[in-house]
mmCIF file of C-alpha atoms in Angstrom:
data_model
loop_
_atom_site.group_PDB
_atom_site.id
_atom_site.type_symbol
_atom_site.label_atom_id
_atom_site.label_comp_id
_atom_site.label_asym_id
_atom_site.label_seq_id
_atom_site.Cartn_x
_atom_site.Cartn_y
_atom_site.Cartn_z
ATOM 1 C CA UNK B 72 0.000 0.000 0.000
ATOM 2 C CA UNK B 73 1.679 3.610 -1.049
ATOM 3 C CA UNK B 74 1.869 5.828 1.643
ATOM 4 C CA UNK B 75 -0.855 8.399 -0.383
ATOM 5 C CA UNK B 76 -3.533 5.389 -0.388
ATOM 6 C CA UNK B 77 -2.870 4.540 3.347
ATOM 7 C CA UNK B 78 -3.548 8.057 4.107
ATOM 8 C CA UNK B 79 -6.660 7.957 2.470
ATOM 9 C CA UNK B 80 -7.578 4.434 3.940
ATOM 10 C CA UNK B 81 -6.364 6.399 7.362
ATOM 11 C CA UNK B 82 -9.265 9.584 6.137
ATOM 12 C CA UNK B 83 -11.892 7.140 6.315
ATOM 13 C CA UNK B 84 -14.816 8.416 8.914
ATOM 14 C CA UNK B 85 -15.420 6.628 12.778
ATOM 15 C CA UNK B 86 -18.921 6.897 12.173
ATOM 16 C CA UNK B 87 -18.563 5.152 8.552
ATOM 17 C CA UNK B 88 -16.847 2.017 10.369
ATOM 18 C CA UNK B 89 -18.998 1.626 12.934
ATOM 19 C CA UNK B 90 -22.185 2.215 10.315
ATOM 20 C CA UNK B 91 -20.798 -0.743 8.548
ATOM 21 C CA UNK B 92 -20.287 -2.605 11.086
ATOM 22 C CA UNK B 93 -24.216 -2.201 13.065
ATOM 23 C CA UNK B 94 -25.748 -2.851 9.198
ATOM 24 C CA UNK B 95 -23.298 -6.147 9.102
ATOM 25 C CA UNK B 96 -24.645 -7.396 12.609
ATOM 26 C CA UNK B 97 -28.269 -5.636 12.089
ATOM 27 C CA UNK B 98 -29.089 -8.044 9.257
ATOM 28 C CA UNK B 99 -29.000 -11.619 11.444
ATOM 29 C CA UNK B 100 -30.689 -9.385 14.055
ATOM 30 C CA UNK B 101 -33.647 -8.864 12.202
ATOM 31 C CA UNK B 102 -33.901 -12.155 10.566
ATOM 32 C CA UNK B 103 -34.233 -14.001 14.115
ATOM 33 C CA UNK B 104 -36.115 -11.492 15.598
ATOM 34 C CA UNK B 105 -39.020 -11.293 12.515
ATOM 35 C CA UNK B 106 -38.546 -15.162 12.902
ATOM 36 C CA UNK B 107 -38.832 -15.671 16.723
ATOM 37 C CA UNK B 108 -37.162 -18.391 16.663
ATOM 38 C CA UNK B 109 -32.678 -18.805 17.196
ATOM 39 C CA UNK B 110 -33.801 -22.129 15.349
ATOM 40 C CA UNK B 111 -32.838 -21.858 12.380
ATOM 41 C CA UNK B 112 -29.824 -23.971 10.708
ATOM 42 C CA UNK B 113 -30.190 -22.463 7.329
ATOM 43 C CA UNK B 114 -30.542 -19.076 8.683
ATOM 44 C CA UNK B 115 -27.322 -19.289 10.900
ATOM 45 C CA UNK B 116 -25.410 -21.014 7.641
ATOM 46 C CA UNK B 117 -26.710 -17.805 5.609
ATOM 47 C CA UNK B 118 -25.777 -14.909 8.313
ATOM 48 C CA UNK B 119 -22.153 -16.797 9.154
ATOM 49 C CA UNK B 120 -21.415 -16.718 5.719
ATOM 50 C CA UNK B 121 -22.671 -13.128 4.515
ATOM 51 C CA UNK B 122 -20.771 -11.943 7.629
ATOM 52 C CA UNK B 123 -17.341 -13.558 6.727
ATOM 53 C CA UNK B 124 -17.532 -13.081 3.003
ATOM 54 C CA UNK B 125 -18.735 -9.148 3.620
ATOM 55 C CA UNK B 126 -15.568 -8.562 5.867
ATOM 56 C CA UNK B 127 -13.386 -10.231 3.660
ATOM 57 C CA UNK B 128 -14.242 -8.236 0.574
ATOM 58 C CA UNK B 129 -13.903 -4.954 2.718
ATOM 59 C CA UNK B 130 -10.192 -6.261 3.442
ATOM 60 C CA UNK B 131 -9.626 -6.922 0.168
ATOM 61 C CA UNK B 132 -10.719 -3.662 -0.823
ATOM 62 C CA UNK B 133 -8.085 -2.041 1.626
ATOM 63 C CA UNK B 134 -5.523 -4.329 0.491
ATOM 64 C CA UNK B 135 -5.944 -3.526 -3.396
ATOM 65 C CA UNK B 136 -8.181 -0.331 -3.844
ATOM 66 C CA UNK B 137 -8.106 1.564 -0.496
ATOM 67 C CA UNK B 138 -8.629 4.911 -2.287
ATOM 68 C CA UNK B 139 -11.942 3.945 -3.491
ATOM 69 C CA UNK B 140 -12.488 2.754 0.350
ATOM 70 C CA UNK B 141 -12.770 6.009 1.391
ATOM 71 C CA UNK B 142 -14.590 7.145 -1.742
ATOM 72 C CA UNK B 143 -17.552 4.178 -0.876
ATOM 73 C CA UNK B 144 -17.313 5.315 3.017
ATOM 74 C CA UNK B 145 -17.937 9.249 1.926
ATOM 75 C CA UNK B 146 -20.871 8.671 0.109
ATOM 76 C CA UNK B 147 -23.280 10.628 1.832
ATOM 77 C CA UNK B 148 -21.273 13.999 1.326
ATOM 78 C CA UNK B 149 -20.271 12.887 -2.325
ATOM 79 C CA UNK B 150 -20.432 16.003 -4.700
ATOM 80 C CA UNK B 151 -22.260 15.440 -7.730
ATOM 81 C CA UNK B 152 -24.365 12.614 -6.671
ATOM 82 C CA UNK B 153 -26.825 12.419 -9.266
ATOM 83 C CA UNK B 154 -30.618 13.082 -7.844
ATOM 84 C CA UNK B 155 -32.351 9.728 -8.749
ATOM 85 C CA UNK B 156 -29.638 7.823 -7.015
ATOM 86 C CA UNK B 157 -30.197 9.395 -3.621
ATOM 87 C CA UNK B 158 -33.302 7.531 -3.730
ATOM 88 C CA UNK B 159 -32.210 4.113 -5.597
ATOM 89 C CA UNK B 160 -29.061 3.684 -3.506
ATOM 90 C CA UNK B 161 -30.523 3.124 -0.479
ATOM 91 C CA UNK B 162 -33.434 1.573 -1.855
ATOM 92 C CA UNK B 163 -30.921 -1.013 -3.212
ATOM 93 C CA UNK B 164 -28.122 -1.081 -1.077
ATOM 94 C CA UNK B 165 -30.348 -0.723 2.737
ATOM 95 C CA UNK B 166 -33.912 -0.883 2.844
ATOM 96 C CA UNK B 167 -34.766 -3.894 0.044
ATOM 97 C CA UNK B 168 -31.885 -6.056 1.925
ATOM 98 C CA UNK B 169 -33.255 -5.843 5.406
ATOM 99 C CA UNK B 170 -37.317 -5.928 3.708
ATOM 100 C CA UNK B 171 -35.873 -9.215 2.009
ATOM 101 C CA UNK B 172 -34.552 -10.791 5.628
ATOM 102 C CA UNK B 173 -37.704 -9.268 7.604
ATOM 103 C CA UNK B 174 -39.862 -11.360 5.185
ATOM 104 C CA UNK B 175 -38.096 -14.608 5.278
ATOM 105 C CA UNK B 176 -38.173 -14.155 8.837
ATOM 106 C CA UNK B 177 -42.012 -13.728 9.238
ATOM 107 C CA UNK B 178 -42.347 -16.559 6.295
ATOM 108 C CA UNK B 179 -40.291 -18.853 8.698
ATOM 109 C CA UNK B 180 -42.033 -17.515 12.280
ATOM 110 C CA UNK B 181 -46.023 -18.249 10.294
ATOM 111 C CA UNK B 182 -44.823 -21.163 8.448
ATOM 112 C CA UNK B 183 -46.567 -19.914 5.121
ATOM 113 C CA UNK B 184 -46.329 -22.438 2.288
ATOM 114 C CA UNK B 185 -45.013 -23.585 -0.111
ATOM 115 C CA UNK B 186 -42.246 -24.769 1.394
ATOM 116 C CA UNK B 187 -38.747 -25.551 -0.355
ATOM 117 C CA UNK B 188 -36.843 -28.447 -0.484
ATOM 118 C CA UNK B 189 -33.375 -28.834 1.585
ATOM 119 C CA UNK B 190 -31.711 -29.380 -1.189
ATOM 120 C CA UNK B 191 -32.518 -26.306 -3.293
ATOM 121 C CA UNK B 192 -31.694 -24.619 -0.487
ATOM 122 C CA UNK B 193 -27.861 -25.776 -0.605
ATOM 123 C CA UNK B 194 -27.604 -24.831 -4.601
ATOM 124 C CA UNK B 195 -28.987 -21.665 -4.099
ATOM 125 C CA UNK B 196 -25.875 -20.870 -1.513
ATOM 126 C CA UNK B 197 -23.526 -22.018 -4.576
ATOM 127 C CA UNK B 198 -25.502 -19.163 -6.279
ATOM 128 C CA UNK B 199 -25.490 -16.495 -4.003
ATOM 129 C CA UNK B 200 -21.573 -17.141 -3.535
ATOM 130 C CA UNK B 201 -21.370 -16.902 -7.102
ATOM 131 C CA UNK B 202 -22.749 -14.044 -7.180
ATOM 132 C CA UNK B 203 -21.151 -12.845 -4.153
ATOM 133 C CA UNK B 204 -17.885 -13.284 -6.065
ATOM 134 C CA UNK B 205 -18.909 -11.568 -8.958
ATOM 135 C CA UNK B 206 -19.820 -8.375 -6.915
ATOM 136 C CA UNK B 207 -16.012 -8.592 -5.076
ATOM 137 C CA UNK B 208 -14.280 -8.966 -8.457
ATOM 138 C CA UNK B 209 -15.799 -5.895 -9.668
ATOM 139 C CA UNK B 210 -14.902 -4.220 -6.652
ATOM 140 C CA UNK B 211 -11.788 -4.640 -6.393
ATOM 141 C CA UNK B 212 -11.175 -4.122 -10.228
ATOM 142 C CA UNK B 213 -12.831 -0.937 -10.640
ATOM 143 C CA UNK B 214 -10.948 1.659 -8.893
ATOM 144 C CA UNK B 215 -14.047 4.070 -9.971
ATOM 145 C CA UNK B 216 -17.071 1.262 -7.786
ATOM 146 C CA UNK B 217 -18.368 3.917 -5.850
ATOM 147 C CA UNK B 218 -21.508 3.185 -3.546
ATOM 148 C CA UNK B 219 -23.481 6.086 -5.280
ATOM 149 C CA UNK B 220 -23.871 7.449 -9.162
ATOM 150 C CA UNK B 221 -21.424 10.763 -10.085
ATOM 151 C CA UNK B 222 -18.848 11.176 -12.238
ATOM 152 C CA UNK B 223 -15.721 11.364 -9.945
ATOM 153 C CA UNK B 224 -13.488 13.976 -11.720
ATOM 154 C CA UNK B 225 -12.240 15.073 -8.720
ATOM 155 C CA UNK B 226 -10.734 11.017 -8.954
ATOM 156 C CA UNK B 227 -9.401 11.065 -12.315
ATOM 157 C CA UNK B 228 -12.710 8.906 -13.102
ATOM 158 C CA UNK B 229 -11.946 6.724 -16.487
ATOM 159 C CA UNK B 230 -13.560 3.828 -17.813
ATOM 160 C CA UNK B 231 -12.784 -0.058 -16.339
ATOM 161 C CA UNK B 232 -13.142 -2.365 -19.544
ATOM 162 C CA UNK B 233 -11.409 -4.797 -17.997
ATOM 163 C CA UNK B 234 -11.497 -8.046 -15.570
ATOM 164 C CA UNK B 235 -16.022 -8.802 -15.352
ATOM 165 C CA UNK B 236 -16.244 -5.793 -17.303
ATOM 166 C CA UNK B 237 -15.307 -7.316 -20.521
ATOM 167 C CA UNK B 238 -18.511 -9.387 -20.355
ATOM 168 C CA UNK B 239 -20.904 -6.887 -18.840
ATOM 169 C CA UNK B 240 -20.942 -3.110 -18.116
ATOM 170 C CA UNK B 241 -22.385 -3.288 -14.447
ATOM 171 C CA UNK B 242 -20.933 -6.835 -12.935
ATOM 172 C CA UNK B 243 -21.632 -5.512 -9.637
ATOM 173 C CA UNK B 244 -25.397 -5.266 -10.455
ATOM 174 C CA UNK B 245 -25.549 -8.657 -11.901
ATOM 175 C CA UNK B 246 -24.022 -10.065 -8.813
ATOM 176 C CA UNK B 247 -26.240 -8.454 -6.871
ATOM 177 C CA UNK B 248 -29.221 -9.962 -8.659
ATOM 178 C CA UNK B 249 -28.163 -13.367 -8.116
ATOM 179 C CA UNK B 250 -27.617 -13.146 -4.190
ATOM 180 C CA UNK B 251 -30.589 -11.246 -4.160
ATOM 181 C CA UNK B 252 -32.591 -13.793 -5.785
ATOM 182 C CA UNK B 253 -30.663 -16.901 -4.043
ATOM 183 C CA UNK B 254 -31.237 -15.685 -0.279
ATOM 184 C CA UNK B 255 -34.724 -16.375 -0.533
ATOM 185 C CA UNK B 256 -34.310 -20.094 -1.483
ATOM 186 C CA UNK B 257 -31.407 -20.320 0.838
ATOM 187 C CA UNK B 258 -33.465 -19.696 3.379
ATOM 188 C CA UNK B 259 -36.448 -21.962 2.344
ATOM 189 C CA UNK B 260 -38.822 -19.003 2.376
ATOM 190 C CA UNK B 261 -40.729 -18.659 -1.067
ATOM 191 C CA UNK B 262 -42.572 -15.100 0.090
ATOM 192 C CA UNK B 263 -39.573 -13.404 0.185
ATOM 193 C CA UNK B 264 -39.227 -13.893 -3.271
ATOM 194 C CA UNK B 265 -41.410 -10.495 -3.443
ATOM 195 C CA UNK B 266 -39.262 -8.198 -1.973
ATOM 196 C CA UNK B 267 -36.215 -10.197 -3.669
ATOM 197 C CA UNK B 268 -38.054 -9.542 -7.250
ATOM 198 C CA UNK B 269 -38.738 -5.664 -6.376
ATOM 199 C CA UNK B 270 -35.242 -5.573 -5.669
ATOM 200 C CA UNK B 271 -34.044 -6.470 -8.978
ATOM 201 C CA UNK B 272 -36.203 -3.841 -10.499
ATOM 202 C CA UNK B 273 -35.091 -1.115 -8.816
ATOM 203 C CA UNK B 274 -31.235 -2.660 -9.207
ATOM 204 C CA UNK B 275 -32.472 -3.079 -12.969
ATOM 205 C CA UNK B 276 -33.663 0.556 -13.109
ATOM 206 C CA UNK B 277 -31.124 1.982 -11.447
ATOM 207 C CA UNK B 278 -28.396 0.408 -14.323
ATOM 208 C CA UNK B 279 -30.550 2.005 -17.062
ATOM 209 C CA UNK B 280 -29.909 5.199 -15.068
ATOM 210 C CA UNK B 281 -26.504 4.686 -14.472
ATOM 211 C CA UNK B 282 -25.767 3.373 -18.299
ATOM 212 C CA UNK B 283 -27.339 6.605 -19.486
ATOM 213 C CA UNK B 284 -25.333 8.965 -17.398
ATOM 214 C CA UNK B 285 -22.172 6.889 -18.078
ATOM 215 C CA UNK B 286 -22.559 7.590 -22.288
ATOM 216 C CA UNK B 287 -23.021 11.019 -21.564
ATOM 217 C CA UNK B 288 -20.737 12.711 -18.768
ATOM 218 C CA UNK B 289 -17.829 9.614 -19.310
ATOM 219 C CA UNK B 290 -15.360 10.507 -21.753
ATOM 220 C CA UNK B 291 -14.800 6.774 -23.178
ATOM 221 C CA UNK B 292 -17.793 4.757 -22.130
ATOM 222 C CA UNK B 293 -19.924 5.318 -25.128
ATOM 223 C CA UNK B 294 -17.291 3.410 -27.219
ATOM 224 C CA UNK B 295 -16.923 0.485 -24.166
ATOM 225 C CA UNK B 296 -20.469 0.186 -24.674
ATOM 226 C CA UNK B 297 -20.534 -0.583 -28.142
ATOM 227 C CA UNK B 298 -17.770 -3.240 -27.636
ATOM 228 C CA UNK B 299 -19.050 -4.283 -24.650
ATOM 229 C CA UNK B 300 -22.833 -4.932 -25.837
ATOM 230 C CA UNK B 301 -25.284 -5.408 -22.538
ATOM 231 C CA UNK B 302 -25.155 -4.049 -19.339
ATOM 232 C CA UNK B 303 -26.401 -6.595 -17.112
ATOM 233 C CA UNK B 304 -27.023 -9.837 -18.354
ATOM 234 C CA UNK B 305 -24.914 -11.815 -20.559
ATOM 235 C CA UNK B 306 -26.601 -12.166 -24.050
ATOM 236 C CA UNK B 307 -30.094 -10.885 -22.952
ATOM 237 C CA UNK B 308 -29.460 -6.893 -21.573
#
């Protein structure tokens, strides 16, 4: 790590920390707590692993790209944030997560049916960690991943063609559709599929939005785009 990035690793904000860390533990809290129950075994595999994989990434991300650590930390007093993403970011990033686990955990508490096999359960968590890993490469490849939409000038902001962004523009979304759409199944709850399928239109929105801005504030994207054909789906979009 230069000593320039460590400084900026150093800048990041107490209060940014210790956010991420209460929305890390906040999201097993609510799950038991809408379930009623510490019973769980597939609820306890899910939380363990979201908690180890989400720490891991955030290391990884101080090991490789600690500038855009404290870029993703300063999000709330970004300049330039564009207007519809102060509403989608959260949307996506807070609020559709913990709706997701608050409905899995009253599907599991009121038993509603139908209920789902053990064993989709278990290839569903090869899905979500598949998607998981799609969201960390992207990550840590793109130097410019920030938690919010805006053109980062003050950055040097260029375009990332390379690593999962030679096969879509927006890898991060796309991972984030797949774990969204996996937890539900992990957790053998079919009704918070809802939530789950509200979150990949906003997430699907929100890349429209994104794409959009991209072409015309990015010097360099418009011709990444045309190489690079969809945005978040492989073959389809």
């Amino acid at each position: 790590m230069t000593t320039e990035n460590a400084k900026r690793t150093a800048a990041i904000p107490w209060r940014a920390l210790v956010g991420f860390a209460i929305y890390v533990l906040l999201n097993p809290a609510l799950l038991f707590i809408s379930a009623g129950t510490f019973r769980w075994t597939m609820a306890w595999v899910y939380t363990g692993i979201v908690i180890v994989l989400t720490v891991a990434s955030r290391l990884a991300l101080f090991r490789w790209n600690p500038d855009l650590a404290g870029e993703r930390a300063a999000y709330r007093t970004a300049e330039g944030v564009k207007s519809w993403d102060r509403i989608l970011s959260p949307l996506v990033g807070i609020y559709g997560n913990l709706a997701l686990l608050i409905a899995a955990g009253l599907n599991k508490r009121f038993g509603w049916l139908p209920e789902i096999p053990l064993q989709i359960s278990w290839i569903a968590l090869v899905l979500a960690l598949f998607g998981f890993a799609i969201g960390t490469w992207a990550l840590i490849e793109n130097r410019f991943f920030s938690a919010v939409v805006r053109i980062q000038t003050d950055r040097g902001h260029t375009v990332c063609s390379s690593g999962p962004y030679q096969f879509v523009r927006h890898p991060g979304y796309l991972g984030s559709v797949i774990f969204s759409l996996a937890t539900p199944f992990i957790l053998g709850t079919f009704w918070a599929l809802i939530p789950a399928i509200i979150m990949v239109v906003i997430i699907m929105i929100r890349t429209a939005l994104e794409d959009k801005t991209l072409k015309a504030e990015l010097d360099g994207y418009r011709a990444y785009a045309e190489q690079t054909r969809h945005r978040l789906f492989p073959g389809l979009w």
